[in-house]
Coordinates of C-alpha atoms and ligand atoms in Angstrom, one line a residue:
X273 CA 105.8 95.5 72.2
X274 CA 106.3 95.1 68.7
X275 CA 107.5 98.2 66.5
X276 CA 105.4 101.1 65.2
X277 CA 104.6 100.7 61.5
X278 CA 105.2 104.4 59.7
X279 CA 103.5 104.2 56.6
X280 CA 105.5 105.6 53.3
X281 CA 103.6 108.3 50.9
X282 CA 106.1 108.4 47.7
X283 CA 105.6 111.4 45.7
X284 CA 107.3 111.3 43.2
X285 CA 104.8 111.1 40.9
X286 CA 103.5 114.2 42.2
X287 CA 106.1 116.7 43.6
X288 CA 108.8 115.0 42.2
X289 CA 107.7 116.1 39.1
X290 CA 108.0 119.5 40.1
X291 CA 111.7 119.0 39.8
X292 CA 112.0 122.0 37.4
X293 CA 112.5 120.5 33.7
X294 CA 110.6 116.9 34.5
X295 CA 106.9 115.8 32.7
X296 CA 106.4 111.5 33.2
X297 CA 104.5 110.2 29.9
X298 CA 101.5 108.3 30.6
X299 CA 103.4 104.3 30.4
X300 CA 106.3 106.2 32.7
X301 CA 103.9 107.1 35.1
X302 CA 102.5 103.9 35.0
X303 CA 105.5 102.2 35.4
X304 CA 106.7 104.1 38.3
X305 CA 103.5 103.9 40.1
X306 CA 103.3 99.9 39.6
X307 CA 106.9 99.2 40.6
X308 CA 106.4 101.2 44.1
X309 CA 103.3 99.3 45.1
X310 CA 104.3 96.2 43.9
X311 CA 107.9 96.2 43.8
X312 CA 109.3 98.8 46.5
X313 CA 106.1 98.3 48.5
X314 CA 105.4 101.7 49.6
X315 CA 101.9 101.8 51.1
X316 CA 100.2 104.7 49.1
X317 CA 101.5 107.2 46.2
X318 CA 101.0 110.6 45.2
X319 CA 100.3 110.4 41.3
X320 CA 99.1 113.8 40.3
X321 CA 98.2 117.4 40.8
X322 CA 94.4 117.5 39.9
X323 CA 93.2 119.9 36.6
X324 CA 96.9 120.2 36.1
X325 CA 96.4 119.3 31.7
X326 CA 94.5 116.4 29.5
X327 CA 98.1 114.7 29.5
X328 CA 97.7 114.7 33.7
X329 CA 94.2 113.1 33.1
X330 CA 95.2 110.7 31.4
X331 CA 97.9 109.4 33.2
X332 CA 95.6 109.1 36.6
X333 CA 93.1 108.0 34.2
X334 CA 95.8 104.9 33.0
X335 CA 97.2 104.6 36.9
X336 CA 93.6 104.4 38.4
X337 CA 92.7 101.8 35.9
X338 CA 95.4 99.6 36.6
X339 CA 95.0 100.4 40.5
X340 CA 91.2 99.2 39.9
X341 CA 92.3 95.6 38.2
X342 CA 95.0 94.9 41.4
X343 CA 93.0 96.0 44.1
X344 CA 94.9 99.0 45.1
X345 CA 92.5 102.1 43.6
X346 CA 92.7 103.1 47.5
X347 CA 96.1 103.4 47.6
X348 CA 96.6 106.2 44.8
X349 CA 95.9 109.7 45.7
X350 CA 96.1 113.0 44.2
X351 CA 96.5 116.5 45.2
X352 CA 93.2 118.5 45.1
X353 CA 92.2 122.4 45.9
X354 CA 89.6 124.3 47.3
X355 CA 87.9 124.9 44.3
X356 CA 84.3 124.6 44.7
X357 CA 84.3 120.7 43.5
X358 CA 86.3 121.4 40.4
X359 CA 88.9 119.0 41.2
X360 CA 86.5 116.3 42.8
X361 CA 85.0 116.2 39.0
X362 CA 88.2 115.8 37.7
X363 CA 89.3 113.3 39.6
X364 CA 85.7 111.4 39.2
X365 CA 86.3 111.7 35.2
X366 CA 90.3 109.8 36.2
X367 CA 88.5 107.5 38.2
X368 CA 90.7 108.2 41.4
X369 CA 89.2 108.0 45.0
X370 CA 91.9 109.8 47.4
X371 CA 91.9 113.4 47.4
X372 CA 94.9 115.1 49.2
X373 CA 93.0 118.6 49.6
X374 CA 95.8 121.9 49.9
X375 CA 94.8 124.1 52.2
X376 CA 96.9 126.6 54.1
X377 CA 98.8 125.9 57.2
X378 CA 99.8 129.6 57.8
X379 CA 98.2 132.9 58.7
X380 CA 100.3 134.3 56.4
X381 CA 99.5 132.3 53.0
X382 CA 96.0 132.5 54.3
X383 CA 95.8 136.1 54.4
X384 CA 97.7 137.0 51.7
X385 CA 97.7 134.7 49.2
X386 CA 93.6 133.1 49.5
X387 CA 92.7 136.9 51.1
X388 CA 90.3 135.1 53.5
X389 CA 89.5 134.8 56.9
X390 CA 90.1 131.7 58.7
X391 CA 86.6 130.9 59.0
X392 CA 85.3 131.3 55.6
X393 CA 88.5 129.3 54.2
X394 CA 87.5 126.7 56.8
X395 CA 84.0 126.8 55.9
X396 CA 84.9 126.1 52.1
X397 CA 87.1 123.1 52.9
X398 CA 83.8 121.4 55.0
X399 CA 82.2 122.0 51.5
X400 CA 84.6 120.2 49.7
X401 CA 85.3 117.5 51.8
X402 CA 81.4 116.8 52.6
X403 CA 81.1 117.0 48.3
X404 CA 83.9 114.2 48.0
X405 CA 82.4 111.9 50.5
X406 CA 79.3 111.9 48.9
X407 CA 81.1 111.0 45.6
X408 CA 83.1 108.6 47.0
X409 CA 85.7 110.1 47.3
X410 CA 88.2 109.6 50.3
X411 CA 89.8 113.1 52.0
X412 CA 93.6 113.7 53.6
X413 CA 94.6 117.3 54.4
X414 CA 97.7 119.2 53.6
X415 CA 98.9 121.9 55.1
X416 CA 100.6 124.1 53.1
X417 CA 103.4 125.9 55.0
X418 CA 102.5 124.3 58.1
X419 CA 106.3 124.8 59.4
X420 CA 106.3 128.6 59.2
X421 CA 102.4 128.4 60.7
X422 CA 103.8 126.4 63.6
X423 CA 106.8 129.2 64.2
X424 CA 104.3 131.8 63.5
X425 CA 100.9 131.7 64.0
X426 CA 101.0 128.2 66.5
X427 CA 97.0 129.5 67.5
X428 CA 95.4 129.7 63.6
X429 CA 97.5 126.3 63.0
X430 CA 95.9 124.8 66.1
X431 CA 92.4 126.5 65.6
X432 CA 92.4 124.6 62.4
X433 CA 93.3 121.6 63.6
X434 CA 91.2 121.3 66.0
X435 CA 88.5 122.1 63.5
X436 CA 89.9 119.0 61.1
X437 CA 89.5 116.9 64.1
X438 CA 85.9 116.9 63.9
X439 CA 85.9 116.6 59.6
X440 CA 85.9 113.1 57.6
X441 CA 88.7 113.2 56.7
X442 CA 91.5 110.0 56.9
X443 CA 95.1 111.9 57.4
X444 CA 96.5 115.1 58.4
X445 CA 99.4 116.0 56.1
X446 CA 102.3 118.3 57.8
X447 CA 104.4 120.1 55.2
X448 CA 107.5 122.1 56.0
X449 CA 107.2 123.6 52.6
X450 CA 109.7 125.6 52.1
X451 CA 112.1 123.0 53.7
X452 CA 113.3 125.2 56.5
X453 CA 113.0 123.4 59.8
X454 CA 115.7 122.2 62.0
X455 CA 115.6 118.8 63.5
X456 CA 114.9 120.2 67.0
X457 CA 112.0 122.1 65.3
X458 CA 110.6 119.2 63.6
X459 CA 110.2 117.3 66.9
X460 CA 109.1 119.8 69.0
X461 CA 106.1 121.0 66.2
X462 CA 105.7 117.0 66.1
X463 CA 105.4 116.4 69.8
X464 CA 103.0 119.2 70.3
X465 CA 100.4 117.8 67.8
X466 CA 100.9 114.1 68.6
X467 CA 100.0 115.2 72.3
X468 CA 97.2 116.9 71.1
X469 CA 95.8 114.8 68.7
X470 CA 96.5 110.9 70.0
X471 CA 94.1 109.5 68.0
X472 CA 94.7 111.4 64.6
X473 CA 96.8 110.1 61.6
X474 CA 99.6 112.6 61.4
X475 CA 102.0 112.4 57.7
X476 CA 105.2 114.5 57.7
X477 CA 106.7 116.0 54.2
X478 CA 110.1 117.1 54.3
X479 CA 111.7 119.2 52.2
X480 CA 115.5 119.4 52.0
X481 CA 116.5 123.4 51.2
X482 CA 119.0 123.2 54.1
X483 CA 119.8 119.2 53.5
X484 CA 117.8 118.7 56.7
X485 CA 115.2 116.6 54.9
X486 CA 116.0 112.8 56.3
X487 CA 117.0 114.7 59.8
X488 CA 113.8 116.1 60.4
X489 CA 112.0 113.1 58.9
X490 CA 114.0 110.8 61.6
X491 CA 113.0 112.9 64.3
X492 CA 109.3 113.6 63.2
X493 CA 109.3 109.5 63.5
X494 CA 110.9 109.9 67.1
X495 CA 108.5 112.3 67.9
X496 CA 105.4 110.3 66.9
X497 CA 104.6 110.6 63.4
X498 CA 102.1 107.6 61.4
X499 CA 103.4 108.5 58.0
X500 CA 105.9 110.1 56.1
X501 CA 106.3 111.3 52.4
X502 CA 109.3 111.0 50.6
X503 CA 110.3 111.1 47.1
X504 CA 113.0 108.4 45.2
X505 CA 116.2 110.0 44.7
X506 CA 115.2 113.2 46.8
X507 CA 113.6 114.4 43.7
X508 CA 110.9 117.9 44.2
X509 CA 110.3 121.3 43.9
X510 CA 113.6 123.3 44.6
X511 CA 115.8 121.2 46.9
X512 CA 113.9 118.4 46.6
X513 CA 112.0 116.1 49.7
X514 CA 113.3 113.6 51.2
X515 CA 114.9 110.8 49.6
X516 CA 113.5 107.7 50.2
X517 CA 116.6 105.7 50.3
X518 CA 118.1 107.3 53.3
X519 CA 114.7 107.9 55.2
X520 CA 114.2 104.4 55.1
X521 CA 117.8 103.0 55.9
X522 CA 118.0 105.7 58.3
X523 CA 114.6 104.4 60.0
X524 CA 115.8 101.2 59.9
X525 CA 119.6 101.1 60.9
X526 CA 119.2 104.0 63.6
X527 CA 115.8 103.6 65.0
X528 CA 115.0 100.6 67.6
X529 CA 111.2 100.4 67.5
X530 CA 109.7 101.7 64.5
X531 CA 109.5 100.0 60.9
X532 CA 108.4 100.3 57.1
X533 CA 107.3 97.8 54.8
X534 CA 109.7 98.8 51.9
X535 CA 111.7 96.3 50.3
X536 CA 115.2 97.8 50.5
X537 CA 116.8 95.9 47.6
X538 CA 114.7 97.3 44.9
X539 CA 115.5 100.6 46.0
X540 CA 118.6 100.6 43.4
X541 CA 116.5 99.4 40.6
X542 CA 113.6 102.3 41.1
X543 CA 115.9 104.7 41.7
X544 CA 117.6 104.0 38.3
X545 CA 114.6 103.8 36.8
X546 CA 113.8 106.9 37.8
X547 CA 117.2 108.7 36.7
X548 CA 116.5 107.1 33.5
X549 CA 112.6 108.6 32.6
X550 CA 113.1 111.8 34.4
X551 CA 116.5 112.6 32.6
X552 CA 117.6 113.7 36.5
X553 CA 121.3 112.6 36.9
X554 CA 121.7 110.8 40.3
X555 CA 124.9 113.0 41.6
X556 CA 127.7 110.4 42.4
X557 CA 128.0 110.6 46.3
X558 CA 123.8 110.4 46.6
X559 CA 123.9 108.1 49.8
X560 CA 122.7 104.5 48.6
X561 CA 122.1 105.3 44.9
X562 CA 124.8 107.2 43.9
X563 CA 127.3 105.5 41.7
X564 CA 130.4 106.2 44.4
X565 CA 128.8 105.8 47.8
X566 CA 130.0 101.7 47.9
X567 CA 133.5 102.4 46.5
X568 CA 136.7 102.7 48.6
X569 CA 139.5 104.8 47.1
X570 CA 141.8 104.6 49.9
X571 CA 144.3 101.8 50.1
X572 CA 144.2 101.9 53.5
X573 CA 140.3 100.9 53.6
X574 CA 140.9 98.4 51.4
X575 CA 143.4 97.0 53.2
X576 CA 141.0 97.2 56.8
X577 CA 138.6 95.6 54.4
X578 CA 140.7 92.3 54.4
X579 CA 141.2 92.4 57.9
X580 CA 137.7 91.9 59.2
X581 CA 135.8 94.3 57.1
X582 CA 137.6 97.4 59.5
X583 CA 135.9 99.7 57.1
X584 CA 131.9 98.7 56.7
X585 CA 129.2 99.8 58.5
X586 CA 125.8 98.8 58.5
X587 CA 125.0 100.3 55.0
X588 CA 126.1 96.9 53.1
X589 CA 126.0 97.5 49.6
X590 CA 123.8 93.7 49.1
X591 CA 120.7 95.1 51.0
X592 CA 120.1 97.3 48.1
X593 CA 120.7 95.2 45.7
X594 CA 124.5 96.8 45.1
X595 CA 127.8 95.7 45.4
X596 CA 130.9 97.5 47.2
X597 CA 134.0 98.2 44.8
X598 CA 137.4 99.3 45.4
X599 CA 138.9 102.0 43.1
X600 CA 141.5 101.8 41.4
X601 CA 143.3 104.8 41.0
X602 CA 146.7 107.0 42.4
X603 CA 145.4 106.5 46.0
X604 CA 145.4 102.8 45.5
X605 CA 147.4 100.1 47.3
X606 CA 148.1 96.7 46.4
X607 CA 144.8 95.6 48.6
X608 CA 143.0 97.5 46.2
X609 CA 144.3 95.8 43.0
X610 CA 143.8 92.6 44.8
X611 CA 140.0 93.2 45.5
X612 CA 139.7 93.9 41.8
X613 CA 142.0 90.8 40.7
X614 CA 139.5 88.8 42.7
X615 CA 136.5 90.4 41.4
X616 CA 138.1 89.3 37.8
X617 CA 139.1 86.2 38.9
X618 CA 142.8 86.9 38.3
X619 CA 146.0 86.1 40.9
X620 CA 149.5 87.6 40.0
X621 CA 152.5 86.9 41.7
X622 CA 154.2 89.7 44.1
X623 CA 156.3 91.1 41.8
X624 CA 153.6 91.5 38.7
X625 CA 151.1 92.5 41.2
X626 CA 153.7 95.8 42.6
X627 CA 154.5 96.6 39.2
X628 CA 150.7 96.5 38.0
X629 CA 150.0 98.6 41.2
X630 CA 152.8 100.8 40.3
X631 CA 151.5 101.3 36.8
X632 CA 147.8 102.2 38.3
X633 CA 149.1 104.8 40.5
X634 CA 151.0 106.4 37.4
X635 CA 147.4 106.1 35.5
X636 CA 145.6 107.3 38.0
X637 CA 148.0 110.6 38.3
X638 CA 146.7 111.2 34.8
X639 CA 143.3 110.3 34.7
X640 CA 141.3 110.7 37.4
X641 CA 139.6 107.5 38.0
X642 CA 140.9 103.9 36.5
X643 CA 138.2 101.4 36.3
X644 CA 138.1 97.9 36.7
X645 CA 137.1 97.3 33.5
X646 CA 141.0 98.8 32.6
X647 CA 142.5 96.6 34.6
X648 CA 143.1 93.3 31.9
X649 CA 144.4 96.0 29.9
X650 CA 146.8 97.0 32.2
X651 CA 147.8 93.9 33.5
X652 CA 148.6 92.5 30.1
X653 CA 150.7 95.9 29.3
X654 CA 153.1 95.5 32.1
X655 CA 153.0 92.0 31.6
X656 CA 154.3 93.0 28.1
X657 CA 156.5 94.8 29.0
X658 CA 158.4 92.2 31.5
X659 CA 159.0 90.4 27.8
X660 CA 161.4 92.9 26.3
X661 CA 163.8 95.5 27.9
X662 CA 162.9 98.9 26.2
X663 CA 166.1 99.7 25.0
X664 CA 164.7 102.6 22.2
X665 CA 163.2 105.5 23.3
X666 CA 161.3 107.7 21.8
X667 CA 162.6 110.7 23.7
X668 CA 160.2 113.5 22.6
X669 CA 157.4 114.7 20.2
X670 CA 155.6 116.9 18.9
X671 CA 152.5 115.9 16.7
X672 CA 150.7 118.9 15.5
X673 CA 147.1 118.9 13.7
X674 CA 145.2 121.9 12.5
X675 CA 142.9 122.7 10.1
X676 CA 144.0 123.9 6.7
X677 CA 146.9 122.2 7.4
X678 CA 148.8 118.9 6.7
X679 CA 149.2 117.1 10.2
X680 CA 153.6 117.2 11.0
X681 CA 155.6 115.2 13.8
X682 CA 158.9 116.1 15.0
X683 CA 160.3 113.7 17.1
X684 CA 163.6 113.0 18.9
X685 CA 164.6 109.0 18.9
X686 CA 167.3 107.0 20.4
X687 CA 168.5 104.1 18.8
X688 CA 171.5 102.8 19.5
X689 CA 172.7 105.4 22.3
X690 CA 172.4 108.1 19.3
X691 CA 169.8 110.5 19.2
X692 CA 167.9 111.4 15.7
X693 CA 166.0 114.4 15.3
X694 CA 163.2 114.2 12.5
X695 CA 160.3 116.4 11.3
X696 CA 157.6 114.8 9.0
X697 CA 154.0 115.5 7.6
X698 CA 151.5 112.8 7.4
X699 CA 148.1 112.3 6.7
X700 CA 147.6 112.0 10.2
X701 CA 149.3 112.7 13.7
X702 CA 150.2 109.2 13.8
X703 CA 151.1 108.8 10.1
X704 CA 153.4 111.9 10.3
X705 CA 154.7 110.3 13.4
X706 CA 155.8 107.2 11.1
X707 CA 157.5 108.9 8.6
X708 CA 160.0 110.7 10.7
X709 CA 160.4 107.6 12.6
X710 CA 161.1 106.2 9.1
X711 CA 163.4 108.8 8.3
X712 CA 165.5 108.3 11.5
X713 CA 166.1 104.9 10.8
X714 CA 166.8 104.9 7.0
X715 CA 169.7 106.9 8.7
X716 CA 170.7 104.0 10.4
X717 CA 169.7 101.6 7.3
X718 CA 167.5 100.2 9.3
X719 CA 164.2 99.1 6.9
X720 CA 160.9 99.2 9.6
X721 CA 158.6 97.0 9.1
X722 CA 154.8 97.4 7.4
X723 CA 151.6 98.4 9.1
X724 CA 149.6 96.2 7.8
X725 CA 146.4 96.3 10.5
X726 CA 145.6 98.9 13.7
X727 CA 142.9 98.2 15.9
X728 CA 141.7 100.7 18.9
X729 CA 139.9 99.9 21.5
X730 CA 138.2 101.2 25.0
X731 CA 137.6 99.7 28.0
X732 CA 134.3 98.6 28.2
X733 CA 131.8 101.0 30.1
X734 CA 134.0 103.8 30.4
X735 CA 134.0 107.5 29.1
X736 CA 135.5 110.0 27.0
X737 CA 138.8 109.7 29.1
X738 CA 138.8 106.0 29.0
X739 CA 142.0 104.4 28.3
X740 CA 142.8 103.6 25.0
X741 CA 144.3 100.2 23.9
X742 CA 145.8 100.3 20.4
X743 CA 146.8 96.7 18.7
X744 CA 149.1 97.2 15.8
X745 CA 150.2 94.3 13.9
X746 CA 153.6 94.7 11.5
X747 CA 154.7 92.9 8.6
X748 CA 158.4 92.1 8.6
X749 CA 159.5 89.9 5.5
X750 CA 157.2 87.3 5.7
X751 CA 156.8 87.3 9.5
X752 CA 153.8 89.5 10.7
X753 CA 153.7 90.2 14.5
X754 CA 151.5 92.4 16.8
X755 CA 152.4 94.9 19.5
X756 CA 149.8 96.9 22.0
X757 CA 150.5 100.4 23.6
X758 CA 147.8 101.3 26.5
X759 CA 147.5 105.5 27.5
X760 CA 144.4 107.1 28.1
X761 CA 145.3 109.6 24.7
X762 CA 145.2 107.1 21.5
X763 CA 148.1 108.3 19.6
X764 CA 150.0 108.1 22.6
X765 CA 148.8 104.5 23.0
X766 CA 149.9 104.0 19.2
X767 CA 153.0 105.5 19.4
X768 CA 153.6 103.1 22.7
X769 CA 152.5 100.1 20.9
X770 CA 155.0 101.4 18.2
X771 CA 158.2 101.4 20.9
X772 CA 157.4 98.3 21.6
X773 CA 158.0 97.2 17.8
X774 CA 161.0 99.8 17.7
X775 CA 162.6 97.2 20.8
X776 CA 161.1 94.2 19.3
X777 CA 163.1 94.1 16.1
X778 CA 166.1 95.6 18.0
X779 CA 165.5 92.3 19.6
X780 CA 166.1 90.1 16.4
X781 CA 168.7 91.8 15.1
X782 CA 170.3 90.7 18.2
X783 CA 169.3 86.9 17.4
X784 CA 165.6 86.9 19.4
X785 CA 162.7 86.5 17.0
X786 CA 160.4 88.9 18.6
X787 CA 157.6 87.8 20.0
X788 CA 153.6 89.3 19.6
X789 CA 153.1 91.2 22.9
Ligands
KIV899 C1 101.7 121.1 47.5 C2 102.1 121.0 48.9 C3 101.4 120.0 49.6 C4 103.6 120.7 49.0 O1 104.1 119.9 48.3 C5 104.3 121.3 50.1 O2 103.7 122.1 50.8 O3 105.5 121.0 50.3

């Protein structure tokens, strides 16, 4: 027997624009709605909430035209209410020809929110159903609060359904709306209905308040469900729905016999997408989309890694269109560094490689999260640094900048075994930092040599605490030569950059021309 096909709803056209703060523009909706069907291959979406504004209208308006041209008009729905026919007209004037009609799937919203018996409210949805067929117009069912009508009142839920069963109508929708099911809940509720209704097209709808959102949605599969909705990146009112990534790799890696026709590795580029036009960040350690979920920070894992992948399971990063990295950072090992090297296409000997790892550990004590994109920098620091000894130190600083006042530096410097003390202003930190350093060695008649360029840079693709590489090139005489100082602070990276000159000429007054590092 082949496996059960579960059809995929995405909403997040439709709920997932509840997500407090998010409105799509018409060509975002557009774009999100084409790249589901056509790129993601989810079988229907959600696009709207009918007589929500003109900006709504138009957006079905643009997505039902498109729809029209591909052949897909049936596969976009929109959320419609019992509202004498008000919302059939609307979504006649869009051009739509799914309704998803809300009704109540509780006693309690029933009687206290719509204030009507069961009957009558079931009576109005006959009307509205019969009034959409005879415009054309295709019906599904939600309903609302089904989870706490299942806990609570299991007769009006059942009452109603068996009055659906008899209506025109294509799907059942389930919604635990206010996301509070358990997964042993979820398959009970499930199982009952399935039992009940063999021959009826059952869709779940998750909602996550309590996280629970891809549990319940794998067991509402176990337990018999046709279709699910889900939402990319878990986006939806409060909590959210159920993410669509891990429904589906969930589905697929833990479930032997049923299946969905979504195309995992265009989940990334939707999901980004997404982020992007709804301004909702993507928190890092969101299973399959976040920006973490395919790193290893360990050593250790790197190290299992290159013995026969000891730390994978069947989540690989390439079936989403994703590739697994290894930090680098102060829980690094040399495995680590390797996978990085290799990644850059770069091999250093043993030595270079301990003292690079060495160096990323120190880093990484500071800053919280090295990048690979740091790594040439760093390598061709300590590389650097294997050409001279430091034999000068600057021992301490203190660089001070506030406004009103002229930046000052007072440093402590050894040169020679001796220490010098010197306090300067500047017209900067750095520039302060010079002139004491000048002073020190005019001490020791020691002329330095000129600035004559500086040149800062950032690792590419990195943040506000990216590490800093400062280039300064001096003029000695007629010789110019360049030094680099990497730190994650820039005047520290200049004032390394300018130790490095500080050894460099101490160097050549010792007979070796110093070299540019
Ligand atoms: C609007 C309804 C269908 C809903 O999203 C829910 O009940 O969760």
């Amino acid at each position: 027997m082949g496996n059960r096909k579960i059809e995929i709803m995405d909403t997040t056209l439709r709920d997932g624009e509840q997500t407090s703060g998010v409105s799509f523009s018409v060509s975002e909706k557009l774009t999100i709605a084409q790249l589901l069907l056509e790129e993601l291959r989810v079988d229907r979406v959600e696009v709207a909430s009918a007589r929500v504004s003109q900006g709504e209208l138009d957006c079905v308006k643009a997505v039902a035209a498109w729809a029209a041209d591909n052949g897909c008009l049936d596969r976009i729905e929109v959320l419609a209410f019992v509202d004498n026919g008000l919302s059939i007209g609307w979504m006649e004037q869009a051009g739509v020809r799914v309704q998803n009609l809300l009704t109540k799937g509780s006693l309690n919203h029933l009687t206290h929110q719509l204030r009507k018996t069961p009957q009558q409210h079931f009576d109005e949805i006959a009307t509205v159903i019969d009034l959409a067929a005879k415009k054309g117009i295709r019906s599904n069912v939600y309903l609302e609060d089904w989870s706490n009508g299942m806990r609570h009142s299991p007769e009006y839920v059942l009452q109603y359904l068996d009055f659906l069963a008899l209506q025109p109508i294509d799907r059942i929708m389930l919604p635990d709306t206010l996301g509070v099911l358990t997964p042993t809940e979820t398959a009970a509720f499930i199982g009952t209905l399935r039992a009940r209704y063999p021959q009826i097209h059952l869709d779940f709808h998750a909602h996550n308040d309590y996280d629970l959102g891809t549990a319940n949605v794998l067991e509402a599969v176990k337990a018999g469900i046709d279709g699910l909705h889900l939402t990319v990146n878990g986006m939806g009112e409060r909590a959210g729905n159920a993410p669509l990534a891990s429904a589906v790799a969930a589905i697929n890696d833990l479930l032997d016999d049923a299946e969905v026709s979504i195309k995992e590795s265009a989940i990334y580029t939707v999901s980004k997408l997404v982020e992007n036009f709804s301004g909702v960040r993507i928190p890092t350690n969101k299973p399959i989309v976040g920006d973490n979920v395919f790193t290893q920070t360990a050593g250790i894992h790197a190290d299992g890694d290159n013995k026969n992948n000891l730390y994978f399971n069947d989540l690989l990063p390439e079936r989403f269109g994703r590739k697994r990295k290894y930090a680098l950072g102060k829980t690094s090992g040399k495995a680590n560094i390797e996978k990085n090297l290799q990644e850059l296409g770069l091999k250093l000997n043993e030595e270079d490689l301990k003292k690079v790892t060495q160096r990323v550990i120190e880093l990484g004590d500071k800053k919280e999260n090295v990048t690979t994109e740091d790594l040439p920098y760093i390598i061709s620091d300590v590389l650097a640094n294997n050409v001279h000894e430091e034999q000068i130190s600057v021992e301490s600083y203190v660089l001070t900048h506030a406004k009103g006042l002229r930046p000052s530096a007072t440093i402590a410097v050894r040169i020679n075994g001796k220490l010098f003390e010197e306090h300067a202003q500047g017209d900067g930190q750095f520039d302060a930092f010079m002139n004491a350093l000048t002073m020190a060695y005019s001490k020791n008649d020691i002329r330095l040599p000129g600035l004559i360029d500086y040149n800062v840079r950032i690792a590419p693709g990195s943040s506000s605490d990216a590490l800093c590489e400062t280039t300064i090139t001096w003029q000695a005489g007629k010789r110019t030569f360049s030094t680099r100082g990497l730190d994650s602070d820039q005047t520290v990276s200049a004032i390394k950059a300018t130790q490095k000159m500080l050894n460099a000429i101490r160097q050549e007054t010792r007979g070796t021309r110093p070299e540019p590092v």
